[in-house]
mmCIF file of C-alpha atoms in Angstrom:
data_model
loop_
_atom_site.group_PDB
_atom_site.id
_atom_site.type_symbol
_atom_site.label_atom_id
_atom_site.label_comp_id
_atom_site.label_asym_id
_atom_site.label_seq_id
_atom_site.Cartn_x
_atom_site.Cartn_y
_atom_site.Cartn_z
ATOM 1 C CA MET A 1 27.955 6.849 33.308
ATOM 2 C CA ALA A 2 29.738 4.612 31.118
ATOM 3 C CA ILE A 3 29.322 4.984 27.658
ATOM 4 C CA SER A 4 28.563 1.606 25.834
ATOM 5 C CA VAL A 5 30.670 1.130 22.327
ATOM 6 C CA ALA A 6 28.310 -1.923 21.646
ATOM 7 C CA GLY A 7 27.957 -2.267 17.521
ATOM 8 C CA GLY A 8 28.068 0.788 16.111
ATOM 9 C CA LEU A 9 31.362 2.286 13.998
ATOM 10 C CA ARG A 10 34.342 0.075 15.196
ATOM 11 C CA PRO A 11 36.164 2.165 18.240
ATOM 12 C CA GLY A 12 39.383 3.001 17.665
ATOM 13 C CA LYS A 13 40.603 0.662 20.581
ATOM 14 C CA VAL A 14 38.542 -2.167 18.890
ATOM 15 C CA ILE A 15 40.841 -2.069 15.957
ATOM 16 C CA GLU A 16 44.076 -1.525 17.896
ATOM 17 C CA ILE A 17 43.367 -5.128 19.920
ATOM 18 C CA GLU A 18 42.371 -6.631 16.667
ATOM 19 C CA HIS A 19 45.701 -5.635 14.838
ATOM 20 C CA ARG A 20 47.623 -6.625 17.726
ATOM 21 C CA LEU A 21 46.429 -10.366 17.796
ATOM 22 C CA TYR A 22 47.779 -10.233 14.081
ATOM 23 C CA GLN A 23 50.566 -8.716 15.130
ATOM 24 C CA GLN A 24 51.201 -11.304 17.510
ATOM 25 C CA LEU A 25 50.456 -14.144 15.121
ATOM 26 C CA ILE A 26 52.567 -12.537 12.400
ATOM 27 C CA LEU A 27 55.171 -11.080 14.076
ATOM 28 C CA GLY A 28 55.139 -12.029 18.000
ATOM 29 C CA ALA A 29 57.647 -14.360 19.668
ATOM 30 C CA PRO A 30 57.698 -18.207 18.651
ATOM 31 C CA LYS A 31 56.284 -19.430 21.781
ATOM 32 C CA VAL A 32 52.601 -21.172 20.804
ATOM 33 C CA ALA A 33 50.681 -23.569 22.647
ATOM 34 C CA ALA A 34 49.959 -26.998 21.792
ATOM 35 C CA THR A 35 48.161 -27.195 18.477
ATOM 36 C CA LEU A 36 45.600 -29.425 16.666
ATOM 37 C CA TRP A 37 47.476 -29.942 14.104
ATOM 38 C CA GLU A 38 48.245 -33.575 14.058
ATOM 39 C CA GLY A 39 51.326 -35.327 12.823
ATOM 40 C CA LEU A 40 53.456 -31.829 12.037
ATOM 41 C CA ASP A 41 56.591 -32.495 10.503
ATOM 42 C CA THR A 42 59.326 -32.660 13.479
ATOM 43 C CA GLU A 43 61.908 -32.383 10.821
ATOM 44 C CA LEU A 44 60.551 -28.962 9.347
ATOM 45 C CA GLU A 45 60.823 -27.654 13.428
ATOM 46 C CA SER A 46 64.489 -28.735 13.533
ATOM 47 C CA TYR A 47 65.311 -27.140 10.155
ATOM 48 C CA ALA A 48 63.629 -23.944 10.985
ATOM 49 C CA HIS A 49 65.802 -24.045 14.428
ATOM 50 C CA LYS A 50 69.200 -24.934 12.549
ATOM 51 C CA LEU A 51 68.410 -22.040 10.073
ATOM 52 C CA GLU A 52 67.919 -19.702 13.052
ATOM 53 C CA VAL A 53 71.306 -20.834 14.384
ATOM 54 C CA GLU A 54 73.295 -20.673 11.144
ATOM 55 C CA ARG A 55 71.820 -16.966 11.002
ATOM 56 C CA GLN A 56 72.857 -15.871 14.313
ATOM 57 C CA ALA A 57 76.486 -17.091 13.765
ATOM 58 C CA ILE A 58 76.442 -15.519 10.533
ATOM 59 C CA LEU A 59 75.534 -12.224 12.048
ATOM 60 C CA LEU A 60 78.088 -12.746 15.013
ATOM 61 C CA ARG A 61 80.746 -13.381 12.440
ATOM 62 C CA LEU A 62 79.854 -10.291 10.404
ATOM 63 C CA GLU A 63 79.396 -7.831 13.216
ATOM 64 C CA LYS A 64 83.534 -8.669 14.099
ATOM 65 C CA GLN A 65 83.853 -7.192 10.551
ATOM 66 C CA LEU A 66 82.768 -3.445 9.895
ATOM 67 C CA GLN A 67 83.098 -3.765 6.007
ATOM 68 C CA ALA A 68 81.514 -7.131 5.999
ATOM 69 C CA ARG A 69 78.858 -5.563 7.989
ATOM 70 C CA GLN A 70 78.175 -2.842 5.522
ATOM 71 C CA VAL A 71 78.023 -5.477 2.633
ATOM 72 C CA PHE A 72 75.407 -7.442 4.700
ATOM 73 C CA GLU A 73 73.332 -4.439 5.212
ATOM 74 C CA ALA A 74 73.453 -3.137 1.516
ATOM 75 C CA VAL A 75 72.458 -6.644 0.050
ATOM 76 C CA SER A 76 70.069 -7.575 2.787
ATOM 77 C CA ALA A 77 68.001 -4.242 2.108
ATOM 78 C CA GLN A 78 68.173 -4.625 -2.102
ATOM 79 C CA LEU A 79 67.081 -8.418 -1.671
ATOM 80 C CA ILE A 80 64.223 -7.524 0.452
ATOM 81 C CA GLU A 81 63.105 -4.457 -1.721
ATOM 82 C CA THR A 82 63.120 -7.099 -4.476
ATOM 83 C CA VAL A 83 60.646 -9.430 -2.435
ATOM 84 C CA ASN A 84 58.372 -6.661 -1.104
ATOM 85 C CA ASN A 85 58.037 -5.688 -5.142
ATOM 86 C CA ALA A 86 57.295 -8.728 -5.944
ATOM 87 C CA ILE A 87 54.527 -9.300 -3.469
ATOM 88 C CA GLU A 88 53.171 -5.847 -4.056
ATOM 89 C CA HIS A 89 52.847 -6.932 -7.820
ATOM 90 C CA HIS A 90 51.073 -10.139 -6.805
ATOM 91 C CA LEU A 91 48.804 -8.866 -4.631
ATOM 92 C CA ALA A 92 47.579 -5.923 -6.521
ATOM 93 C CA SER A 93 45.509 -8.990 -8.777
ATOM 94 C CA PRO A 94 43.192 -11.427 -7.472
ATOM 95 C CA ARG A 95 43.410 -13.697 -10.491
ATOM 96 C CA LEU A 96 47.512 -13.546 -9.969
ATOM 97 C CA VAL A 97 46.993 -14.284 -6.553
ATOM 98 C CA LEU A 98 44.873 -17.141 -7.154
ATOM 99 C CA ALA A 99 47.477 -18.748 -9.923
ATOM 100 C CA ASN A 100 49.721 -18.894 -7.453
ATOM 101 C CA THR A 101 47.657 -20.551 -4.493
ATOM 102 C CA PRO A 102 46.400 -24.133 -4.077
ATOM 103 C CA ILE A 103 42.792 -22.928 -3.951
ATOM 104 C CA ASP A 104 40.614 -24.884 -7.187
ATOM 105 C CA GLU A 105 37.157 -25.177 -8.305
ATOM 106 C CA THR A 106 37.092 -28.941 -6.936
ATOM 107 C CA GLN A 107 37.679 -27.583 -3.581
ATOM 108 C CA LEU A 108 34.666 -24.904 -3.605
ATOM 109 C CA ILE A 109 32.416 -27.235 -5.321
ATOM 110 C CA LEU A 110 33.122 -30.107 -2.477
ATOM 111 C CA LEU A 111 32.577 -27.160 0.144
ATOM 112 C CA GLU A 112 29.379 -25.864 -1.840
ATOM 113 C CA LEU A 113 27.872 -29.742 -1.097
ATOM 114 C CA LEU A 114 29.339 -29.795 2.702
ATOM 115 C CA LEU A 115 26.967 -26.848 3.174
ATOM 116 C CA ALA A 116 23.911 -28.649 1.726
ATOM 117 C CA LYS A 117 21.008 -29.351 3.808
ATOM 118 C CA GLN A 118 21.255 -33.097 3.044
ATOM 119 C CA LEU A 119 24.502 -34.626 2.153
ATOM 120 C CA ASP A 120 24.950 -36.577 -0.983
ATOM 121 C CA ALA A 121 27.818 -39.340 -0.094
ATOM 122 C CA LYS A 122 27.869 -40.496 -3.958
ATOM 123 C CA ARG A 123 28.708 -37.075 -5.214
ATOM 124 C CA ILE A 124 31.138 -35.825 -2.407
ATOM 125 C CA ARG A 125 33.278 -39.240 -2.855
ATOM 126 C CA PRO A 126 34.674 -38.542 -6.539
ATOM 127 C CA LEU A 127 35.599 -35.162 -5.629
ATOM 128 C CA ILE A 128 37.635 -36.524 -2.628
ATOM 129 C CA GLU A 129 39.366 -38.916 -4.676
ATOM 130 C CA HIS A 130 40.034 -36.142 -7.253
ATOM 131 C CA LEU A 131 41.986 -34.282 -4.262
ATOM 132 C CA SER A 132 44.614 -36.422 -3.377
ATOM 133 C CA TRP A 133 46.014 -34.586 -0.935
ATOM 134 C CA LEU A 134 42.566 -34.713 1.080
ATOM 135 C CA GLY A 135 42.128 -38.391 0.248
ATOM 136 C CA ARG A 136 45.495 -39.019 1.985
ATOM 137 C CA ASP A 137 44.883 -36.722 4.736
ATOM 138 C CA LEU A 138 41.381 -38.397 5.559
ATOM 139 C CA THR A 139 42.947 -41.861 5.298
ATOM 140 C CA ASN A 140 45.752 -41.071 7.578
ATOM 141 C CA MET A 141 43.313 -39.790 10.277
ATOM 142 C CA VAL A 142 41.103 -42.609 10.042
ATOM 143 C CA ASN A 143 44.073 -45.425 10.353
ATOM 144 C CA SER A 144 45.668 -42.842 13.315
ATOM 145 C CA PRO A 145 45.556 -44.381 16.737
ATOM 146 C CA LEU A 146 44.489 -40.996 18.054
ATOM 147 C CA PHE A 147 41.163 -41.811 15.622
ATOM 148 C CA ARG A 148 40.259 -44.843 16.647
ATOM 149 C CA ALA A 149 39.053 -46.217 20.224
ATOM 150 C CA ARG A 150 41.776 -48.782 20.610
ATOM 151 C CA PRO A 151 45.294 -48.715 19.212
ATOM 152 C CA VAL A 152 46.097 -49.778 15.895
ATOM 153 C CA GLN A 153 47.835 -53.682 15.802
ATOM 154 C CA SER A 154 50.579 -54.139 13.257
ATOM 155 C CA SER A 155 49.038 -56.732 11.777
ATOM 156 C CA GLU A 156 45.472 -55.290 11.176
ATOM 157 C CA VAL A 157 44.760 -53.997 7.652
ATOM 158 C CA ARG A 158 45.157 -50.029 6.975
ATOM 159 C CA VAL A 159 41.608 -48.574 5.751
ATOM 160 C CA THR A 160 42.497 -47.325 2.168
ATOM 161 C CA ASP A 161 39.053 -47.118 0.420
ATOM 162 C CA ILE A 162 37.617 -43.428 0.128
ATOM 163 C CA LYS A 163 34.390 -45.059 0.812
ATOM 164 C CA LEU A 164 35.004 -46.799 4.120
ATOM 165 C CA VAL A 165 37.006 -44.024 5.108
ATOM 166 C CA MET A 166 33.985 -41.757 4.851
ATOM 167 C CA ASN A 167 32.175 -44.327 6.585
ATOM 168 C CA TYR A 168 34.263 -44.240 9.561
ATOM 169 C CA ILE A 169 34.456 -40.841 9.973
ATOM 170 C CA GLY A 170 30.440 -40.178 9.417
ATOM 171 C CA ILE A 171 29.127 -38.405 6.636
ATOM 172 C CA GLU A 172 28.012 -35.407 8.735
ATOM 173 C CA ASN A 173 31.442 -35.146 10.367
ATOM 174 C CA LEU A 174 32.681 -34.243 6.910
ATOM 175 C CA ARG A 175 31.293 -30.682 7.519
ATOM 176 C CA THR A 176 33.828 -30.207 10.237
ATOM 177 C CA ILE A 177 36.830 -32.051 9.246
ATOM 178 C CA ILE A 178 37.111 -31.158 5.330
ATOM 179 C CA PRO A 179 36.793 -27.308 5.749
ATOM 180 C CA TYR A 180 39.356 -28.071 8.710
ATOM 181 C CA LEU A 181 41.754 -29.863 6.159
ATOM 182 C CA CYS A 182 41.135 -27.317 3.526
ATOM 183 C CA LEU A 183 42.552 -24.334 5.352
ATOM 184 C CA ARG A 184 45.673 -26.422 6.680
ATOM 185 C CA ASN A 185 46.261 -27.244 3.115
ATOM 186 C CA TRP A 186 46.404 -23.386 2.679
ATOM 187 C CA LEU A 187 48.619 -22.350 5.088
ATOM 188 C CA PRO A 188 52.574 -22.269 4.297
ATOM 189 C CA SER A 189 53.318 -25.233 5.968
ATOM 190 C CA ASP A 190 56.197 -26.131 4.384
ATOM 191 C CA ASN A 191 58.100 -23.252 4.810
ATOM 192 C CA PRO A 192 60.573 -23.148 7.815
ATOM 193 C CA LYS A 193 60.854 -19.463 8.500
ATOM 194 C CA LEU A 194 57.085 -19.433 8.812
ATOM 195 C CA LEU A 195 56.892 -22.450 11.049
ATOM 196 C CA TRP A 196 55.801 -20.733 14.275
ATOM 197 C CA THR A 197 53.525 -18.124 12.365
ATOM 198 C CA THR A 198 51.427 -21.052 11.046
ATOM 199 C CA ARG A 199 51.153 -22.805 14.084
ATOM 200 C CA LYS A 200 49.967 -19.588 15.807
ATOM 201 C CA ILE A 201 47.498 -18.915 12.888
ATOM 202 C CA TRP A 202 46.084 -22.556 12.918
ATOM 203 C CA ARG A 203 45.416 -22.341 16.703
ATOM 204 C CA TYR A 204 43.431 -19.006 16.043
ATOM 205 C CA SER A 205 41.653 -20.475 13.278
ATOM 206 C CA ILE A 206 40.429 -23.630 15.314
ATOM 207 C CA VAL A 207 39.143 -21.617 18.015
ATOM 208 C CA SER A 208 37.557 -19.628 15.882
ATOM 209 C CA GLY A 209 35.537 -22.411 14.174
ATOM 210 C CA ILE A 210 35.083 -24.211 17.437
ATOM 211 C CA ALA A 211 33.978 -20.756 19.135
ATOM 212 C CA ALA A 212 31.439 -20.246 15.872
ATOM 213 C CA ASN A 213 30.168 -23.923 15.801
ATOM 214 C CA ALA A 214 28.968 -23.356 19.529
ATOM 215 C CA LEU A 215 27.459 -20.113 19.056
ATOM 216 C CA ALA A 216 25.754 -20.978 15.731
ATOM 217 C CA GLN A 217 24.049 -24.108 17.739
ATOM 218 C CA LEU A 218 22.933 -21.763 21.044
ATOM 219 C CA ASN A 219 21.393 -19.525 18.422
ATOM 220 C CA ALA A 220 19.850 -21.996 16.203
ATOM 221 C CA ALA A 221 21.708 -20.899 12.853
ATOM 222 C CA ASP A 222 23.565 -22.663 10.113
ATOM 223 C CA SER A 223 26.143 -24.339 12.160
ATOM 224 C CA ALA A 224 27.979 -25.536 8.748
ATOM 225 C CA LEU A 225 28.141 -22.184 7.405
ATOM 226 C CA VAL A 226 29.052 -20.582 10.257
ATOM 227 C CA TYR A 227 31.802 -22.694 11.174
ATOM 228 C CA SER A 228 33.100 -22.553 7.716
ATOM 229 C CA GLY A 229 32.786 -18.663 7.548
ATOM 230 C CA ALA A 230 34.968 -18.662 10.811
ATOM 231 C CA LEU A 231 37.533 -20.877 8.941
ATOM 232 C CA PHE A 232 37.564 -19.111 5.531
ATOM 233 C CA ASN A 233 38.052 -15.722 7.313
ATOM 234 C CA GLN A 234 41.880 -16.707 7.590
ATOM 235 C CA LEU A 235 41.783 -17.464 3.752
ATOM 236 C CA GLY A 236 43.201 -14.429 2.883
ATOM 237 C CA MET A 237 45.656 -14.152 5.616
ATOM 238 C CA SER A 238 46.788 -17.729 4.525
ATOM 239 C CA VAL A 239 47.105 -16.882 0.782
ATOM 240 C CA VAL A 240 49.059 -13.579 1.540
ATOM 241 C CA LEU A 241 51.746 -15.193 3.659
ATOM 242 C CA SER A 242 51.759 -18.688 1.537
ATOM 243 C CA LEU A 243 52.453 -16.227 -1.789
ATOM 244 C CA SER A 244 54.918 -13.826 0.420
ATOM 245 C CA ALA A 245 56.945 -16.829 1.673
ATOM 246 C CA ARG A 246 56.932 -18.715 -2.157
ATOM 247 C CA LEU A 247 58.287 -15.619 -3.535
ATOM 248 C CA PHE A 248 60.710 -15.026 -0.660
ATOM 249 C CA ASP A 249 62.408 -18.106 -1.026
ATOM 250 C CA ASN A 250 62.548 -18.143 -4.731
ATOM 251 C CA THR A 251 64.605 -14.864 -4.501
ATOM 252 C CA TRP A 252 66.399 -15.633 -1.678
ATOM 253 C CA GLY A 253 67.514 -19.256 -3.176
ATOM 254 C CA THR A 254 68.298 -17.497 -6.743
ATOM 255 C CA TRP A 255 70.501 -14.872 -4.992
ATOM 256 C CA LEU A 256 72.038 -17.512 -2.948
ATOM 257 C CA ARG A 257 72.776 -19.683 -6.087
ATOM 258 C CA GLU A 258 74.460 -16.749 -7.657
ATOM 259 C CA ALA A 259 76.594 -15.742 -4.947
ATOM 260 C CA SER A 260 78.030 -19.154 -4.612
ATOM 261 C CA SER A 261 78.675 -19.397 -8.152
ATOM 262 C CA SER A 262 80.736 -16.194 -8.021
ATOM 263 C CA ARG A 263 82.611 -17.475 -4.772
ATOM 264 C CA ASP A 264 81.865 -14.058 -3.294
ATOM 265 C CA LYS A 265 81.623 -14.954 0.582
ATOM 266 C CA GLU A 266 80.320 -11.660 1.974
ATOM 267 C CA VAL A 267 77.429 -11.528 -0.110
ATOM 268 C CA PHE A 268 76.637 -15.292 0.485
ATOM 269 C CA ASP A 269 76.458 -14.469 3.896
ATOM 270 C CA ALA A 270 74.512 -11.619 3.602
ATOM 271 C CA VAL A 271 71.722 -13.039 1.815
ATOM 272 C CA SER A 272 71.998 -16.226 3.861
ATOM 273 C CA ALA A 273 71.331 -14.027 7.074
ATOM 274 C CA THR A 274 68.485 -11.936 5.407
ATOM 275 C CA GLU A 275 65.111 -13.093 7.209
ATOM 276 C CA PHE A 276 62.070 -13.171 5.611
ATOM 277 C CA PRO A 277 60.410 -9.630 5.627
ATOM 278 C CA ALA A 278 57.748 -10.313 8.165
ATOM 279 C CA SER A 279 56.925 -6.467 9.248
ATOM 280 C CA ALA A 280 56.172 -5.688 5.195
ATOM 281 C CA VAL A 281 54.162 -8.760 5.207
ATOM 282 C CA PHE A 282 52.077 -7.870 7.941
ATOM 283 C CA GLU A 283 51.177 -4.524 6.479
ATOM 284 C CA GLN A 284 49.889 -6.518 3.313
ATOM 285 C CA VAL A 285 47.745 -9.168 5.367
ATOM 286 C CA LEU A 286 45.818 -5.982 7.016
ATOM 287 C CA ASN A 287 45.683 -4.505 3.514
ATOM 288 C CA HIS A 288 44.770 -7.538 1.516
ATOM 289 C CA GLY A 289 43.863 -10.054 4.046
ATOM 290 C CA LEU A 290 39.841 -9.449 4.435
ATOM 291 C CA LYS A 291 39.055 -8.583 0.720
ATOM 292 C CA PHE A 292 40.839 -12.016 -0.287
ATOM 293 C CA ASN A 293 38.307 -13.924 1.679
ATOM 294 C CA TRP A 294 35.693 -13.414 -0.725
ATOM 295 C CA GLN A 295 37.419 -12.344 -3.920
ATOM 296 C CA LEU A 296 39.492 -15.544 -4.384
ATOM 297 C CA LEU A 297 35.944 -17.552 -4.430
ATOM 298 C CA ALA A 298 34.559 -14.601 -6.964
ATOM 299 C CA GLN A 299 37.323 -15.590 -8.982
ATOM 300 C CA LEU A 300 36.329 -19.272 -9.277
ATOM 301 C CA LYS A 301 33.023 -18.512 -10.098
ATOM 302 C CA PHE A 302 31.137 -18.407 -6.705
ATOM 303 C CA GLU A 303 30.359 -15.113 -5.838
ATOM 304 C CA HIS A 304 26.978 -15.707 -5.295
ATOM 305 C CA HIS A 305 27.562 -18.894 -2.772
ATOM 306 C CA PRO A 306 26.229 -18.204 0.561
ATOM 307 C CA LEU A 307 29.848 -18.217 1.883
ATOM 308 C CA THR A 308 31.300 -15.728 -0.444
ATOM 309 C CA ARG A 309 28.747 -13.500 0.734
ATOM 310 C CA LEU A 310 28.863 -14.029 4.027
ATOM 311 C CA LEU A 311 32.691 -13.242 3.791
ATOM 312 C CA LYS A 312 32.248 -10.249 1.752
ATOM 313 C CA GLU A 313 29.918 -8.846 4.164
ATOM 314 C CA LEU A 314 32.592 -8.866 6.815
ATOM 315 C CA ASP A 315 34.769 -7.024 4.460
ATOM 316 C CA HIS A 316 32.407 -4.410 3.616
ATOM 317 C CA SER A 317 29.932 -3.701 6.577
ATOM 318 C CA LEU A 318 31.437 -0.539 8.734
ATOM 319 C CA THR A 319 29.056 -1.849 11.960
ATOM 320 C CA TYR A 320 28.837 -4.770 13.703
ATOM 321 C CA ARG A 321 24.808 -4.123 13.454
ATOM 322 C CA GLN A 322 24.785 -4.148 9.795
ATOM 323 C CA LEU A 323 25.768 -7.940 9.942
ATOM 324 C CA SER A 324 23.429 -10.566 9.064
ATOM 325 C CA GLN A 325 22.655 -13.439 11.563
ATOM 326 C CA GLU A 326 25.375 -15.599 10.288
ATOM 327 C CA ALA A 327 27.999 -12.955 9.727
ATOM 328 C CA ALA A 328 27.480 -11.338 13.065
ATOM 329 C CA LEU A 329 28.291 -14.955 14.957
ATOM 330 C CA VAL A 330 31.437 -15.432 12.659
ATOM 331 C CA ALA A 331 32.085 -11.657 14.385
ATOM 332 C CA ARG A 332 31.552 -12.869 17.527
ATOM 333 C CA ALA A 333 33.651 -15.842 17.477
ATOM 334 C CA SER A 334 36.447 -14.057 15.954
ATOM 335 C CA CYS A 335 36.069 -11.547 18.672
ATOM 336 C CA TYR A 336 36.458 -14.571 21.232
ATOM 337 C CA ALA A 337 39.435 -16.192 19.854
ATOM 338 C CA LYS A 338 40.992 -13.127 19.783
ATOM 339 C CA VAL A 339 40.691 -12.455 23.197
ATOM 340 C CA LEU A 340 41.297 -16.042 24.410
ATOM 341 C CA LEU A 341 44.823 -15.932 22.591
ATOM 342 C CA LEU A 342 45.844 -12.359 23.435
ATOM 343 C CA GLU A 343 44.908 -13.364 27.196
ATOM 344 C CA GLU A 344 47.288 -16.800 26.630
ATOM 345 C CA MET A 345 49.658 -14.551 25.442
ATOM 346 C CA ARG A 346 49.311 -11.720 28.286
ATOM 347 C CA GLN A 347 48.881 -9.402 25.978
ATOM 348 C CA ILE A 348 45.355 -7.836 26.984
ATOM 349 C CA GLU A 349 43.908 -5.888 29.795
ATOM 350 C CA PRO A 350 40.578 -6.846 31.661
ATOM 351 C CA GLN A 351 39.310 -3.587 30.318
ATOM 352 C CA GLU A 352 40.300 -3.710 26.958
ATOM 353 C CA LYS A 353 38.375 -7.445 27.046
ATOM 354 C CA ARG A 354 35.184 -5.968 28.069
ATOM 355 C CA ILE A 355 35.722 -3.425 25.405
ATOM 356 C CA MET A 356 35.895 -6.543 22.847
ATOM 357 C CA PHE A 357 32.457 -8.111 24.241
ATOM 358 C CA ASP A 358 30.455 -4.921 24.813
ATOM 359 C CA TYR A 359 31.189 -3.928 20.967
ATOM 360 C CA TYR A 360 30.412 -7.431 19.611
ATOM 361 C CA GLU A 361 27.516 -7.859 21.922
ATOM 362 C CA LEU A 362 28.188 -11.370 23.607
ATOM 363 C CA THR A 363 25.556 -11.934 25.832
ATOM 364 C CA GLY A 364 26.352 -13.699 29.411
ATOM 365 C CA GLN A 365 24.888 -16.877 28.178
ATOM 366 C CA GLU A 366 26.772 -16.974 24.989
ATOM 367 C CA LEU A 367 30.053 -16.267 27.339
ATOM 368 C CA LEU A 368 29.339 -19.500 29.599
ATOM 369 C CA GLN A 369 28.590 -21.402 26.269
ATOM 370 C CA LEU A 370 31.973 -20.566 24.559
ATOM 371 C CA LYS A 371 33.850 -21.158 28.053
ATOM 372 C CA ALA A 372 32.476 -24.637 28.683
ATOM 373 C CA GLN A 373 34.214 -25.583 24.727
ATOM 374 C CA ASN A 374 37.365 -27.554 24.614
ATOM 375 C CA TYR A 375 39.346 -25.181 22.441
ATOM 376 C CA ARG A 376 42.220 -28.367 21.770
ATOM 377 C CA LYS A 377 39.957 -31.086 19.901
ATOM 378 C CA LEU A 378 37.389 -30.715 17.205
ATOM 379 C CA THR A 379 34.054 -32.349 18.739
ATOM 380 C CA LEU A 380 33.016 -35.170 16.092
ATOM 381 C CA LEU A 381 29.471 -36.887 16.112
#
């Protein structure tokens, strides 16, 4: 007789499968399905490819010189140790992490307004205007040919007034779009070394959000809270990656300039060929990701907000059955997203898939609803 794993303490197999997904997101091969990230900078992708080509050329040259190879290993190890120590120092304090991230109180106040039962456009608009990046992203979205029913003619006037932009989008659609844009803004989008990682995390986040919204509607729950919770469940991971990338770039750049100034070709090549310490950062994501989801919000005095409580619950609960309805829906959506992405990557067996669905108690009706969703496009009203 089969023994059900449903709802209790997470079995080791469930933990292993979930960690496998995070490992594929951060350390896996750079092949990734098409994403919803409209307008991703193609120059960044080109630069990422160029960096990898240059690194491989340097390694090939170093391999021809044993002594130079030894210099590379010594310099690279020292550089990585310096970076890892800096990362550990920053991650030890949520306050220090917050000071090095783009999250601020204005964004959280805006998200709080979006979770209200009745949306107040007069209060929302000045907050959007205050966040210049958000106003720009919303304006670009409205003026995009993908947003309008017909192609934009070159003679047409672009919509630039935020009030008109909000009218075009629809006040209710802001509940979906703004959390989506906030998470995108927190990911390390300007770092070519993390281009593929960012794309994969973005894909996972959007699949989780769409699945959460579908489950909330099916179970008559608070869709805005569950959807935002599913997206913000990647906040900690995004922050750890962004902070780590920034510290690596700063240290790498300083060492590169010093090697160039000293005209030491071997050291310069060794620094140039040093890779981002993805394995060490992956461990930091596992150690800090979930707790930073809610600790950073608490640092901004939002510790009593429903979203913060939901994220804290997901971090602290020892079993699935301890979760509230909203937190359980986020957990089920995350489970489905993990399985879907692992299937796309051919990294999960049918039996493992059944274990995941069994533990998170996904019903047949819920699975039918989730399979019917379009995970390539956000559905607006």
